[in-house]
Every structure is written in C-alpha cells, then in structure tokens.
N, CA, C and O atoms as a DFTB+ gen file, in Angstrom:
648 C
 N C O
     1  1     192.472     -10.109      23.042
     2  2     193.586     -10.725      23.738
     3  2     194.528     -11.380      22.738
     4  3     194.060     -11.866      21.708
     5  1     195.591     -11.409      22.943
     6  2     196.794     -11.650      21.910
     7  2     196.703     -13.102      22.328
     8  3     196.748     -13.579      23.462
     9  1     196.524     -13.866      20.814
    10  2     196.331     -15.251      21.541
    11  2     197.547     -16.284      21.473
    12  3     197.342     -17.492      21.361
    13  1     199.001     -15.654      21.559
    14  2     199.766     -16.182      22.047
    15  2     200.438     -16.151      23.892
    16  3     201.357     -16.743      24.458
    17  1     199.588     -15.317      24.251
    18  2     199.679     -14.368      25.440
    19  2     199.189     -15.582      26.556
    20  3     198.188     -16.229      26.248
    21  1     199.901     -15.902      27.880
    22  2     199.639     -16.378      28.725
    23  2     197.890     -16.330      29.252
    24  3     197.236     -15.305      29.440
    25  1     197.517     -17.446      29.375
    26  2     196.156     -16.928      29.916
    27  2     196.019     -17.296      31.718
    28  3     196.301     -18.181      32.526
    29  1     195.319     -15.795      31.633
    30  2     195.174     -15.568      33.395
    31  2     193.901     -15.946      33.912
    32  3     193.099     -16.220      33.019
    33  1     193.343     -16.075      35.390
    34  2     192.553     -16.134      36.099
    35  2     191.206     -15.313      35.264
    36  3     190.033     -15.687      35.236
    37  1     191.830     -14.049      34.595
    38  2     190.892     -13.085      33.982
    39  2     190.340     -13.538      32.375
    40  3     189.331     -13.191      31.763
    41  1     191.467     -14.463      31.997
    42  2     190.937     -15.014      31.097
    43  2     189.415     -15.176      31.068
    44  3     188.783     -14.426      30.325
    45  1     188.920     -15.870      31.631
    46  2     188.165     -17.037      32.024
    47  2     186.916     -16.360      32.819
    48  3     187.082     -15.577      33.754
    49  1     185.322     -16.866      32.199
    50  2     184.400     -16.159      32.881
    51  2     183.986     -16.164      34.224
    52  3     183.799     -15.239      35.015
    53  1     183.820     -18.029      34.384
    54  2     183.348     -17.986      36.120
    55  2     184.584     -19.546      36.344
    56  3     184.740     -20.663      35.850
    57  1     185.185     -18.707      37.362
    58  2     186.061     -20.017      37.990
    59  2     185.836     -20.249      39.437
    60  3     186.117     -19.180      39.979
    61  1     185.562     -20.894      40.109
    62  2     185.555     -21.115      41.172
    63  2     186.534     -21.743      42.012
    64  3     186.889     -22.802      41.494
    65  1     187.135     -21.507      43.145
    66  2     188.303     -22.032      43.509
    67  2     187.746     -23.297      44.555
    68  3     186.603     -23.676      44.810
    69  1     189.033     -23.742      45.012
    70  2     188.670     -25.605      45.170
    71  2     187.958     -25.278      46.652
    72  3     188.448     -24.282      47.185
    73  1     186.987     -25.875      47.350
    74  2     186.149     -25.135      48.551
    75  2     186.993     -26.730      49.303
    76  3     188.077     -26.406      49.789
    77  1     186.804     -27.716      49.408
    78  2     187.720     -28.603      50.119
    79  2     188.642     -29.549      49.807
    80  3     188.564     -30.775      49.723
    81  1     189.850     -28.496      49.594
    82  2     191.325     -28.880      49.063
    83  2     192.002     -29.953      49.771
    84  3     192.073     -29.755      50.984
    85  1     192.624     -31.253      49.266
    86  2     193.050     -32.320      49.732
    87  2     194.482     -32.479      48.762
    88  3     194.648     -32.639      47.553
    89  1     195.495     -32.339      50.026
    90  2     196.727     -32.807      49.384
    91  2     197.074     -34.141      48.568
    92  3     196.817     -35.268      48.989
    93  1     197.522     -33.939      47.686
    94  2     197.847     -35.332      47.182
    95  2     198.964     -36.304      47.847
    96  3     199.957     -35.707      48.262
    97  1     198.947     -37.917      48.033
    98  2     200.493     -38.383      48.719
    99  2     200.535     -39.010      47.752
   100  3     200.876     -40.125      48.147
   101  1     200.363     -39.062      46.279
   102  2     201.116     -39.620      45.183
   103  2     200.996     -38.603      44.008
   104  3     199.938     -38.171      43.551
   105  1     202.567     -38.214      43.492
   106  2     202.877     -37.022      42.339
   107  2     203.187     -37.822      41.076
   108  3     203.019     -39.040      41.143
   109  1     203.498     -37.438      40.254
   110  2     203.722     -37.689      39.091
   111  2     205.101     -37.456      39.468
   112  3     205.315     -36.664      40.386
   113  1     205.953     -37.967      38.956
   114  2     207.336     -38.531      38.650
   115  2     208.485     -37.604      37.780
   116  3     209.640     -37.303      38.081
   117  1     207.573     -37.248      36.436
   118  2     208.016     -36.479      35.258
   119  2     208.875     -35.053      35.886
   120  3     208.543     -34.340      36.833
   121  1     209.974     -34.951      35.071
   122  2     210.411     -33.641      35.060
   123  2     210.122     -33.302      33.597
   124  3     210.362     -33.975      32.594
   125  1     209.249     -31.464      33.774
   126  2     208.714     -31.024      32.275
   127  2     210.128     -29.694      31.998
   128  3     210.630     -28.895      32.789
   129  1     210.377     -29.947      30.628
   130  2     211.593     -29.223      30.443
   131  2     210.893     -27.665      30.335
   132  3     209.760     -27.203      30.465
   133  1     211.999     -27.238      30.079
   134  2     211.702     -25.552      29.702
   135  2     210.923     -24.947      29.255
   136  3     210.213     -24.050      29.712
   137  1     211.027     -25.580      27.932
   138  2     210.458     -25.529      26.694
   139  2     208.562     -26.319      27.008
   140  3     207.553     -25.997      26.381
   141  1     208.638     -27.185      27.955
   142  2     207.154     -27.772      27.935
   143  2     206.870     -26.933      29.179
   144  3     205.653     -26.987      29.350
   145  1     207.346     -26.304      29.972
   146  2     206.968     -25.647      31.516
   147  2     206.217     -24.073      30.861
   148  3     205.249     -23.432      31.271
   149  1     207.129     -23.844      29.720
   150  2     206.506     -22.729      28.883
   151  2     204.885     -22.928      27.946
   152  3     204.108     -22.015      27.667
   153  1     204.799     -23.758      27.758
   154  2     203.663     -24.250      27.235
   155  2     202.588     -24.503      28.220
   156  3     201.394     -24.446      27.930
   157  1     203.056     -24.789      29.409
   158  2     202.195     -25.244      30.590
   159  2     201.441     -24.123      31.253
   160  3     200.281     -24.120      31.665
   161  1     202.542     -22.973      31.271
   162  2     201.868     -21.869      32.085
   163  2     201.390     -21.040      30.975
   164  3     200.948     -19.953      31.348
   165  1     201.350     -21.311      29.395
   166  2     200.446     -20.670      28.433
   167  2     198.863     -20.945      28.873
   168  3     197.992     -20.111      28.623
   169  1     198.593     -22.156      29.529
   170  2     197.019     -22.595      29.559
   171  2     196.725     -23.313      28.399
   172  3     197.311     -23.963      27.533
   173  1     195.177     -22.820      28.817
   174  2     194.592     -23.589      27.665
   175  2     192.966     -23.494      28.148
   176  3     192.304     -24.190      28.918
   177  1     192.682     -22.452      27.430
   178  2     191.003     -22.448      27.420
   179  2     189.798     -23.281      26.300
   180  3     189.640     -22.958      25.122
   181  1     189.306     -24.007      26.766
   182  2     188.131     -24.864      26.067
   183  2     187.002     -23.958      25.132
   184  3     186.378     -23.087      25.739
   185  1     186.788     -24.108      23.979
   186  2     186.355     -23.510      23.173
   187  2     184.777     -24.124      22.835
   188  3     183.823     -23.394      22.563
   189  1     184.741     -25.035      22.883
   190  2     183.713     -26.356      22.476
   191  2     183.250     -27.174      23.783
   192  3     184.091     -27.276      24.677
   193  1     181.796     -27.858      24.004
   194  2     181.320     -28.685      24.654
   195  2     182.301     -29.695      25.030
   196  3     182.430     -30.219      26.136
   197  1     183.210     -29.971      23.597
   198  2     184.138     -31.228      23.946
   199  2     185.334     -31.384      24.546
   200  3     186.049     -32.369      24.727
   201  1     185.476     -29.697      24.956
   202  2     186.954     -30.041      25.865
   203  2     186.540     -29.087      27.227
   204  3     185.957     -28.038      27.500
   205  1     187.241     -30.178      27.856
   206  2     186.861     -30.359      29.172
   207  2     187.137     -29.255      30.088
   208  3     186.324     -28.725      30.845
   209  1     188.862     -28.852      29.876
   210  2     189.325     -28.141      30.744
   211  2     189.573     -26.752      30.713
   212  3     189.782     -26.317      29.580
   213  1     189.613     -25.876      31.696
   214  2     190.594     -24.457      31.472
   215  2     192.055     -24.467      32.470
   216  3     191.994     -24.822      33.647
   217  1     192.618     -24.276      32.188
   218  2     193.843     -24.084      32.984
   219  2     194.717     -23.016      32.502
   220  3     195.064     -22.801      31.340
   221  1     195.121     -22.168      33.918
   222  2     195.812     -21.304      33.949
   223  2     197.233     -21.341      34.703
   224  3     197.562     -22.519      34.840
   225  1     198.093     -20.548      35.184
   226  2     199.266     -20.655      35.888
   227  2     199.343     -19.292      36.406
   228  3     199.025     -18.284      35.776
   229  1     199.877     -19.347      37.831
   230  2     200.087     -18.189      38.444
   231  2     200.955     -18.399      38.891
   232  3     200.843     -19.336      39.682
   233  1     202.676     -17.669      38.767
   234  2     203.561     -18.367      39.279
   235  2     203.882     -19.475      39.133
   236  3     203.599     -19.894      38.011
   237  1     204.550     -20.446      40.020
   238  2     204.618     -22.171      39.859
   239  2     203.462     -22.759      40.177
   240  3     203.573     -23.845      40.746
   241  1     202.325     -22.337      39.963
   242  2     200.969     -23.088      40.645
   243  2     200.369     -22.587      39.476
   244  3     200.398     -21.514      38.873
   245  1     199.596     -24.109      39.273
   246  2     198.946     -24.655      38.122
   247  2     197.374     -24.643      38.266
   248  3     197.290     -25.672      38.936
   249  1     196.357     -24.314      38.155
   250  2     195.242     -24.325      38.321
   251  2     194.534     -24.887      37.063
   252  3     194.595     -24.541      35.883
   253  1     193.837     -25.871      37.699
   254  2     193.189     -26.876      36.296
   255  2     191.394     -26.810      36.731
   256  3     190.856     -27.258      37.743
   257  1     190.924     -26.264      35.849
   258  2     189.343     -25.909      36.242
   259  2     188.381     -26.914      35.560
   260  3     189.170     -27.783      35.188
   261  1     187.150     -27.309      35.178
   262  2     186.296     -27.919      34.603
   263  2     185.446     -27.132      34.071
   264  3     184.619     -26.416      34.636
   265  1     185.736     -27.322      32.519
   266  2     185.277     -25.910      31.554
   267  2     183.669     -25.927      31.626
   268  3     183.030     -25.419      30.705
   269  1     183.198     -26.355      32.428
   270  2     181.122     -26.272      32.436
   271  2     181.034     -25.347      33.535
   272  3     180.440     -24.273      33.433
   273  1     181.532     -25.681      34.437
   274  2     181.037     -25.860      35.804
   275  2     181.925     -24.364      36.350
   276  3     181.410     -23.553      37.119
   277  1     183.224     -24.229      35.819
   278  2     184.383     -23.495      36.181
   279  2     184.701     -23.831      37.878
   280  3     185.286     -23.085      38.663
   281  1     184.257     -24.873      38.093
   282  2     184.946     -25.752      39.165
   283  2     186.573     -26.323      39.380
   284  3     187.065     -27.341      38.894
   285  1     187.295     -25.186      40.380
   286  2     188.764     -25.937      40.676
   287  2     188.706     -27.401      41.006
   288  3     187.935     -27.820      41.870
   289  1     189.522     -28.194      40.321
   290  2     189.724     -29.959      40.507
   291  2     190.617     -29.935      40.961
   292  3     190.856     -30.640      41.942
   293  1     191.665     -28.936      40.323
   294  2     193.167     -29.387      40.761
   295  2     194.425     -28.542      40.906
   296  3     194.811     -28.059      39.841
   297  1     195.303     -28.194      42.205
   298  2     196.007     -26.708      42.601
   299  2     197.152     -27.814      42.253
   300  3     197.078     -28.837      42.935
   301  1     197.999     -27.767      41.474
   302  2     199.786     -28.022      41.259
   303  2     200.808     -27.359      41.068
   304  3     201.169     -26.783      40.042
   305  1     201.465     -27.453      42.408
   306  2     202.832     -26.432      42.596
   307  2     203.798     -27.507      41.965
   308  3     203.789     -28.734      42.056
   309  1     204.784     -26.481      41.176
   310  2     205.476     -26.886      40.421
   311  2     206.917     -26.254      40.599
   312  3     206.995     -25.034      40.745
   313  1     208.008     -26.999      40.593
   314  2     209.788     -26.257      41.466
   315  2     210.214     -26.516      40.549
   316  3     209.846     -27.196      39.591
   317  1     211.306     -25.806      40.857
   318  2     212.587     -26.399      39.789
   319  2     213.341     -27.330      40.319
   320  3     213.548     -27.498      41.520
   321  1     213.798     -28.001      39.348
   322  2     214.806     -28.741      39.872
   323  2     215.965     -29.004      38.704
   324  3     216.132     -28.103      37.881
   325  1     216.851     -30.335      38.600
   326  2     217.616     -30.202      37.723
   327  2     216.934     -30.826      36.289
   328  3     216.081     -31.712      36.340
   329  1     217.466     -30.194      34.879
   330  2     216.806     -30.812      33.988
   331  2     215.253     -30.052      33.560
   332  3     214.969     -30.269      32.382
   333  1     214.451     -29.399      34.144
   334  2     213.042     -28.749      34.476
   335  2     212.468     -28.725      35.774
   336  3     212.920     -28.444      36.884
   337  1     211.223     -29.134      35.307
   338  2     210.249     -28.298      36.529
   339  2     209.645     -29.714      37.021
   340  3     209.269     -30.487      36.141
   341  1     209.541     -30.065      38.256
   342  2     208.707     -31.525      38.705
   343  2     207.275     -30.544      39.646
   344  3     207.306     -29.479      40.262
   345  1     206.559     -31.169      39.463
   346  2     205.505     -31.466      40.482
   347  2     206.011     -31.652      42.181
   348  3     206.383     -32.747      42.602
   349  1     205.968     -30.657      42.884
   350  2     206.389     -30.902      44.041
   351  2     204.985     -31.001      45.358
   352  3     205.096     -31.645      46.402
   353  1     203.744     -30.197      44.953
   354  2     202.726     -30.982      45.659
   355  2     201.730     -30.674      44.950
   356  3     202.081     -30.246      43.851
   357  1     200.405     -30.714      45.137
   358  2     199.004     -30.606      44.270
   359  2     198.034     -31.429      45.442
   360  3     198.184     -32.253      46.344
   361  1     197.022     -30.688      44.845
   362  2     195.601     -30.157      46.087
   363  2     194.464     -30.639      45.196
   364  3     194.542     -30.209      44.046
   365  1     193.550     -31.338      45.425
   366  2     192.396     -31.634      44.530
   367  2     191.470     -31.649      45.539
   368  3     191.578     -32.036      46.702
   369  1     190.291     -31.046      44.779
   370  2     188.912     -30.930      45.320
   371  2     188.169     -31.907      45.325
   372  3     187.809     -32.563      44.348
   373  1     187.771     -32.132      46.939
   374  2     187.119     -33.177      47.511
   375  2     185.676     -33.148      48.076
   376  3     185.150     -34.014      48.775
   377  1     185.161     -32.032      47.657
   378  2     183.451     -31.606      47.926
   379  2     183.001     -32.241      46.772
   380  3     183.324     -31.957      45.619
   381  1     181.811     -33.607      47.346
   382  2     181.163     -34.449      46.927
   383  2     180.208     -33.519      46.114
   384  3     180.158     -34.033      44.996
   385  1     179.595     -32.641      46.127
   386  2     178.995     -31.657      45.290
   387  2     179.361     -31.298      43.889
   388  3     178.688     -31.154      42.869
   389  1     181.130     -31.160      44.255
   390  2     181.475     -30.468      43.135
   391  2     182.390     -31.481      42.088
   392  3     182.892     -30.969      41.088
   393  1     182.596     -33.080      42.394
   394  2     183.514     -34.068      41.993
   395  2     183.621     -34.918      42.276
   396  3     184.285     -34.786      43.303
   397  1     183.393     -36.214      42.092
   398  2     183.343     -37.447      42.245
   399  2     184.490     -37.929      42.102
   400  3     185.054     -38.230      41.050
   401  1     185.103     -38.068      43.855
   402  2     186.664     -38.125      44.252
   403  2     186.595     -39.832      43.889
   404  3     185.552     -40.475      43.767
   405  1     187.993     -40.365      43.757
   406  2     188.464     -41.971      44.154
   407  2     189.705     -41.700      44.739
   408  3     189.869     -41.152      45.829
   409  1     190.567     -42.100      43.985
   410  2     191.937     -42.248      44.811
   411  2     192.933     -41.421      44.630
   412  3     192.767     -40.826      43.565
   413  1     194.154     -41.014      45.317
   414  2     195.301     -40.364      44.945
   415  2     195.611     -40.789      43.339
   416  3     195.652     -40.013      42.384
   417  1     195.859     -42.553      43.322
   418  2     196.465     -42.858      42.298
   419  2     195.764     -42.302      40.778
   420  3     196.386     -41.825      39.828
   421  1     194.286     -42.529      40.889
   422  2     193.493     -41.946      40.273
   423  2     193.978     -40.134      39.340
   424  3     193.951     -39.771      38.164
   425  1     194.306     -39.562      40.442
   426  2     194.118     -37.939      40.703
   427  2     195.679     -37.505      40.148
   428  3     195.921     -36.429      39.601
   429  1     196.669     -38.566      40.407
   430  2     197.776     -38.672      39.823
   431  2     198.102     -38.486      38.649
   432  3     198.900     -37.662      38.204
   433  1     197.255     -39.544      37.906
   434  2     197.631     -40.293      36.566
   435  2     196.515     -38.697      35.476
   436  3     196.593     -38.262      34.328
   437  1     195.550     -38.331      36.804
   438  2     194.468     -37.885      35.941
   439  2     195.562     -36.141      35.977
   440  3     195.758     -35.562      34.909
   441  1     195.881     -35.816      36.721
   442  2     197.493     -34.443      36.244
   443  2     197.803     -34.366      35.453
   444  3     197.751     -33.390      34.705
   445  1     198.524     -35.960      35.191
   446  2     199.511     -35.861      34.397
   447  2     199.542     -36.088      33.148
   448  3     200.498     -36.030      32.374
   449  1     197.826     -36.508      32.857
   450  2     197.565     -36.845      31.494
   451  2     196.674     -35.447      31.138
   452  3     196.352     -35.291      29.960
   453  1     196.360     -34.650      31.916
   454  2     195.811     -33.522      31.569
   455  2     196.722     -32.696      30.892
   456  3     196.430     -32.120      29.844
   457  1     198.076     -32.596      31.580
   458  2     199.162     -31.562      31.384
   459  2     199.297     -32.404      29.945
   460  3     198.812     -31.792      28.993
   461  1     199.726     -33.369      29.714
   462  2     200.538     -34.029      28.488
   463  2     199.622     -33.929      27.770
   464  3     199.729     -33.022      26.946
   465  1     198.527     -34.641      27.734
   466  2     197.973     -34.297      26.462
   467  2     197.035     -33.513      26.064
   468  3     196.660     -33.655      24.900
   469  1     196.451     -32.565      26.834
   470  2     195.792     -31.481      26.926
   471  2     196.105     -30.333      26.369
   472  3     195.574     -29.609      25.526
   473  1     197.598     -30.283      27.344
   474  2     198.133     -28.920      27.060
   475  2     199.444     -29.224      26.099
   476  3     199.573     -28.542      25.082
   477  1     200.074     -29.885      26.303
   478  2     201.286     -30.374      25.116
   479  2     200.980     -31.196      24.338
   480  3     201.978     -31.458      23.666
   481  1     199.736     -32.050      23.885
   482  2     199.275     -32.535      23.345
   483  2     200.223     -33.653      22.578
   484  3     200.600     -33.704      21.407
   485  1     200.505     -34.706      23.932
   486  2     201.457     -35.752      23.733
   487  2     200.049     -36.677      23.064
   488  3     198.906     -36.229      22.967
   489  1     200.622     -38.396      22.556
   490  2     199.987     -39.173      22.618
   491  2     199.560     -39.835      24.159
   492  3     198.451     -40.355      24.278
   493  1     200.380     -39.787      25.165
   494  2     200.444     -40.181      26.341
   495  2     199.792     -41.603      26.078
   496  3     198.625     -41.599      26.469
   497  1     200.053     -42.414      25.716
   498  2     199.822     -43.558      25.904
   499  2     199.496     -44.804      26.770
   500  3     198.714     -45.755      26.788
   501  1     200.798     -44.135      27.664
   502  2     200.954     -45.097      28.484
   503  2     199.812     -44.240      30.031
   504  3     199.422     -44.865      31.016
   505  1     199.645     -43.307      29.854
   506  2     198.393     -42.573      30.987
   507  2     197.290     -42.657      30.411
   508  3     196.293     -42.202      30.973
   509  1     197.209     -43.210      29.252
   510  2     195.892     -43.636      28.814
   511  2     195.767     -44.649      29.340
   512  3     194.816     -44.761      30.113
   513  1     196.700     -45.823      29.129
   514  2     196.263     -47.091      29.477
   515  2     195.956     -47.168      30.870
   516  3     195.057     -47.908      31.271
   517  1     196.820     -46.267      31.841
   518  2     197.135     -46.525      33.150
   519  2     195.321     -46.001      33.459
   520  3     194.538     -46.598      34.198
   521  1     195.094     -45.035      32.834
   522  2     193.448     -44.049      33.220
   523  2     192.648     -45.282      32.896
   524  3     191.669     -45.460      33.621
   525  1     192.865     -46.143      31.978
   526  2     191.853     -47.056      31.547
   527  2     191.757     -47.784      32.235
   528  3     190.622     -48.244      32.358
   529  1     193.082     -48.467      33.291
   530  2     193.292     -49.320      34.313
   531  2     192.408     -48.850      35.338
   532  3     191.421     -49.541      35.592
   533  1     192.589     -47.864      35.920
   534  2     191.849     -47.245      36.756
   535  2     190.331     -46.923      37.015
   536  3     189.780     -46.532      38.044
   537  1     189.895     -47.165      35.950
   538  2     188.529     -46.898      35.917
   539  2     187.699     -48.196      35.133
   540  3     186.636     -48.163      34.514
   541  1     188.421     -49.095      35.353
   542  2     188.150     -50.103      34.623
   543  2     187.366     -50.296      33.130
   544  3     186.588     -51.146      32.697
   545  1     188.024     -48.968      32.526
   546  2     186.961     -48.925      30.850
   547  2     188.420     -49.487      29.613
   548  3     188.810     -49.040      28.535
   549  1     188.782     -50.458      30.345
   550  2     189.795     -51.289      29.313
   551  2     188.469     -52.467      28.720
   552  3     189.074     -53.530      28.860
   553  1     187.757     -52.661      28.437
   554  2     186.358     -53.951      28.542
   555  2     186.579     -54.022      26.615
   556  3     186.719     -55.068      25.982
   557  1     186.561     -53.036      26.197
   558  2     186.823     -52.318      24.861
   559  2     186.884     -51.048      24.465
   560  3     186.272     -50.170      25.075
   561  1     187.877     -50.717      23.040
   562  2     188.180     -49.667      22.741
   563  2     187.419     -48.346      22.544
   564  3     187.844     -47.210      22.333
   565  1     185.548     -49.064      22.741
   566  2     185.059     -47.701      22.475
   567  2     184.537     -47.388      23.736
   568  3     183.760     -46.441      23.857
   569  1     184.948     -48.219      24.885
   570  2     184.231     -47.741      26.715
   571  2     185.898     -46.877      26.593
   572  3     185.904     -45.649      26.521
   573  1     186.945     -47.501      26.584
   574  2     187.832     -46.866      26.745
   575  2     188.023     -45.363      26.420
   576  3     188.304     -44.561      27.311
   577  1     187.903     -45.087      25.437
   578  2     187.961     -43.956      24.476
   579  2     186.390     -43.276      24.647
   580  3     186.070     -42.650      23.636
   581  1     185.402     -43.278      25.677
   582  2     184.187     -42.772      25.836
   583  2     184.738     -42.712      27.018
   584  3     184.289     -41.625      27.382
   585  1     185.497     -43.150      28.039
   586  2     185.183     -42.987      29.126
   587  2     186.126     -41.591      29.661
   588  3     185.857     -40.641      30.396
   589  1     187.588     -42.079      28.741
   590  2     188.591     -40.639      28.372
   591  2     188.287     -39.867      27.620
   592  3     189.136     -39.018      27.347
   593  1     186.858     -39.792      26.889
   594  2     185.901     -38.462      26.345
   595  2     185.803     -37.653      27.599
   596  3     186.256     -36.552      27.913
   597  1     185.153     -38.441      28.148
   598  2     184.039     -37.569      29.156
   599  2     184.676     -36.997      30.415
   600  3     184.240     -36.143      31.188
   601  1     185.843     -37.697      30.427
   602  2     186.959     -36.931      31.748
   603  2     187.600     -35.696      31.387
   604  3     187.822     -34.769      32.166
   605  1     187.942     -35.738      29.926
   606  2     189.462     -35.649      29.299
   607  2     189.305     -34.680      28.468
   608  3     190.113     -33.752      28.470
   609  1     188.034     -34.711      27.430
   610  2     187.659     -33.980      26.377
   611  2     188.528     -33.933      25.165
   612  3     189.251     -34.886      24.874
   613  1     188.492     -33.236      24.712
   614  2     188.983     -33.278      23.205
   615  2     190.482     -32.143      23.710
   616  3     190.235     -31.465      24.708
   617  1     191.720     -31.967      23.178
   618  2     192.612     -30.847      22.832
   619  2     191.673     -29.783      22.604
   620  3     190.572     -30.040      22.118
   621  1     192.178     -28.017      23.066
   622  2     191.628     -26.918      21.897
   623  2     192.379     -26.727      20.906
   624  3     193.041     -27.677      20.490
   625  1     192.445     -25.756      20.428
   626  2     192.886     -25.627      18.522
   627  2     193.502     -24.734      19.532
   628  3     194.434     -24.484      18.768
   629  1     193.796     -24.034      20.586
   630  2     194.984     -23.486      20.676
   631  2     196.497     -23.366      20.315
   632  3     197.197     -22.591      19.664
   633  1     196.724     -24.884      21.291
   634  2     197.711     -25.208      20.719
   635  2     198.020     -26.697      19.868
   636  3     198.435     -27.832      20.103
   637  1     197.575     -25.958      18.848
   638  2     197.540     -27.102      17.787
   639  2     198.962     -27.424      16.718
   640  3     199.342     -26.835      15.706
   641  1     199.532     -28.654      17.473
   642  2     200.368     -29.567      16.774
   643  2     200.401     -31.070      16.634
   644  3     201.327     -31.780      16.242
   645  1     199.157     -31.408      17.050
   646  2     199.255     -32.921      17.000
   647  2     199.053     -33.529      15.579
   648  3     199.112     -34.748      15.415
C-alpha cells in the first residue's frame, strides 16, 4: 500500500462498527482548513501497543476505532462551511461492553483532541488541560500524562512532524 495513500475501512484488520450509536448535543467549535481536512481523511493507523487509535474517512464521515479491540467509539460527519470543514454531528458508542461512556462534554473534548493531536499532531494544549479537567487527573503531571497515555496513546510515525 502506498503509504501516502488515504487509508480505507480495508486498511485495517478487524473493525467493528458502533452497535449503540448515541448522538452527540455538544460539537467541537473548530473549523479544520483544507489543508488539515486533507490530513484528516488520510487516517492514521496505530503501529505499536502505544497508540491507541485507527481512523479512517469515508466521504465527510470520520470513523475513529480503538486500535486493540477495533471497536467504533466515534462516527463524525463533517460539512463545509466557510473558511473549512466544521463538525456538524458525531455518534459515539454507548454499549457498556464495548466503552466506558461519561458525558457529551467528555466525548467532545475527547474528538477533538484525537483529530488535533493524533492525526495533525498539534500540541493541543488547551484539550489537554480541558481532558485533564474532565477526568480529574490534573492531581499531578505524571496522573495527568498517564491518564492521556491510556486514552490517547502515543502519535504513529505516519505522520510525523512534531
């Protein structure tokens, strides 16, 4: 596979799609430009124990999987609008089996720090702090930074510019 090449559904060995999908009533805010909407629907497959996610794009819908399990977490339709592309709704999986749900706000912050620093591999800072808020692993820097291990995982060497 040409590994600048979009990665598909086929990418990927076992994915499972979300079995009880729950709309989100809080989006992320961000409009992603051109140039990052292109990067978004490249993916990003997990290579190592330490990163967490696979995500693919089909169309404007974003599919974010959990690289163990190949469990859907999270369906995000994505529009255009002016300036780029916003988040216009997203679906997260709510089978107690497959994910240990909390809140919209939670499921929000946890999008939008996937997309940024996952796949565009921002510092995201400020969705760090907000994730740390949320889960209350602000106590110190190494609950903090263990607790956004184990959600979050490491970047792949895909797309490596950080």
């Amino acid at each position: 596979m040409d590994r600048d090449a979009p990665l598909t559904r086929s990418s990927f060995r076992t994915l499972h799609p979300i079995l009880l999908p729950q709309p989100l009533s809080q989006l992320p805010d961000r409009v992603w430009t051109a140039s990052e909407w292109d990067r978004i629907r490249s993916g990003c497959q997990s290579q190592s124990m330490d990163e967490k996610w696979n995500i693919f794009a089909e169309g404007d819908i974003v599919y974010m999987h959990r690289s163990w399990t190949g469990y859907g977490v999270y369906e995000v339709q994505f529009s255009p609008v002016a300036g780029g592309r916003r988040i216009t709704s997203a679906a997260v999986e709510t089978d107690p089996q497959r994910v240990r749900r909390t809140t919209d706000d939670y499921d929000r912050v946890m999008i939008e720090l996937i997309i940024s620093r996952i796949i565009l591999g921002e510092p995201a800072l400020d969705l760090r702090d907000a994730f740390a808020d949320l889960t209350g692993s602000r106590t110190t820097d190494i609950s903090q930074q263990a607790t956004q291990h184990g959600v979050l995982g490491v970047r792949p060497d895909r797309h490596t510019s950080d």
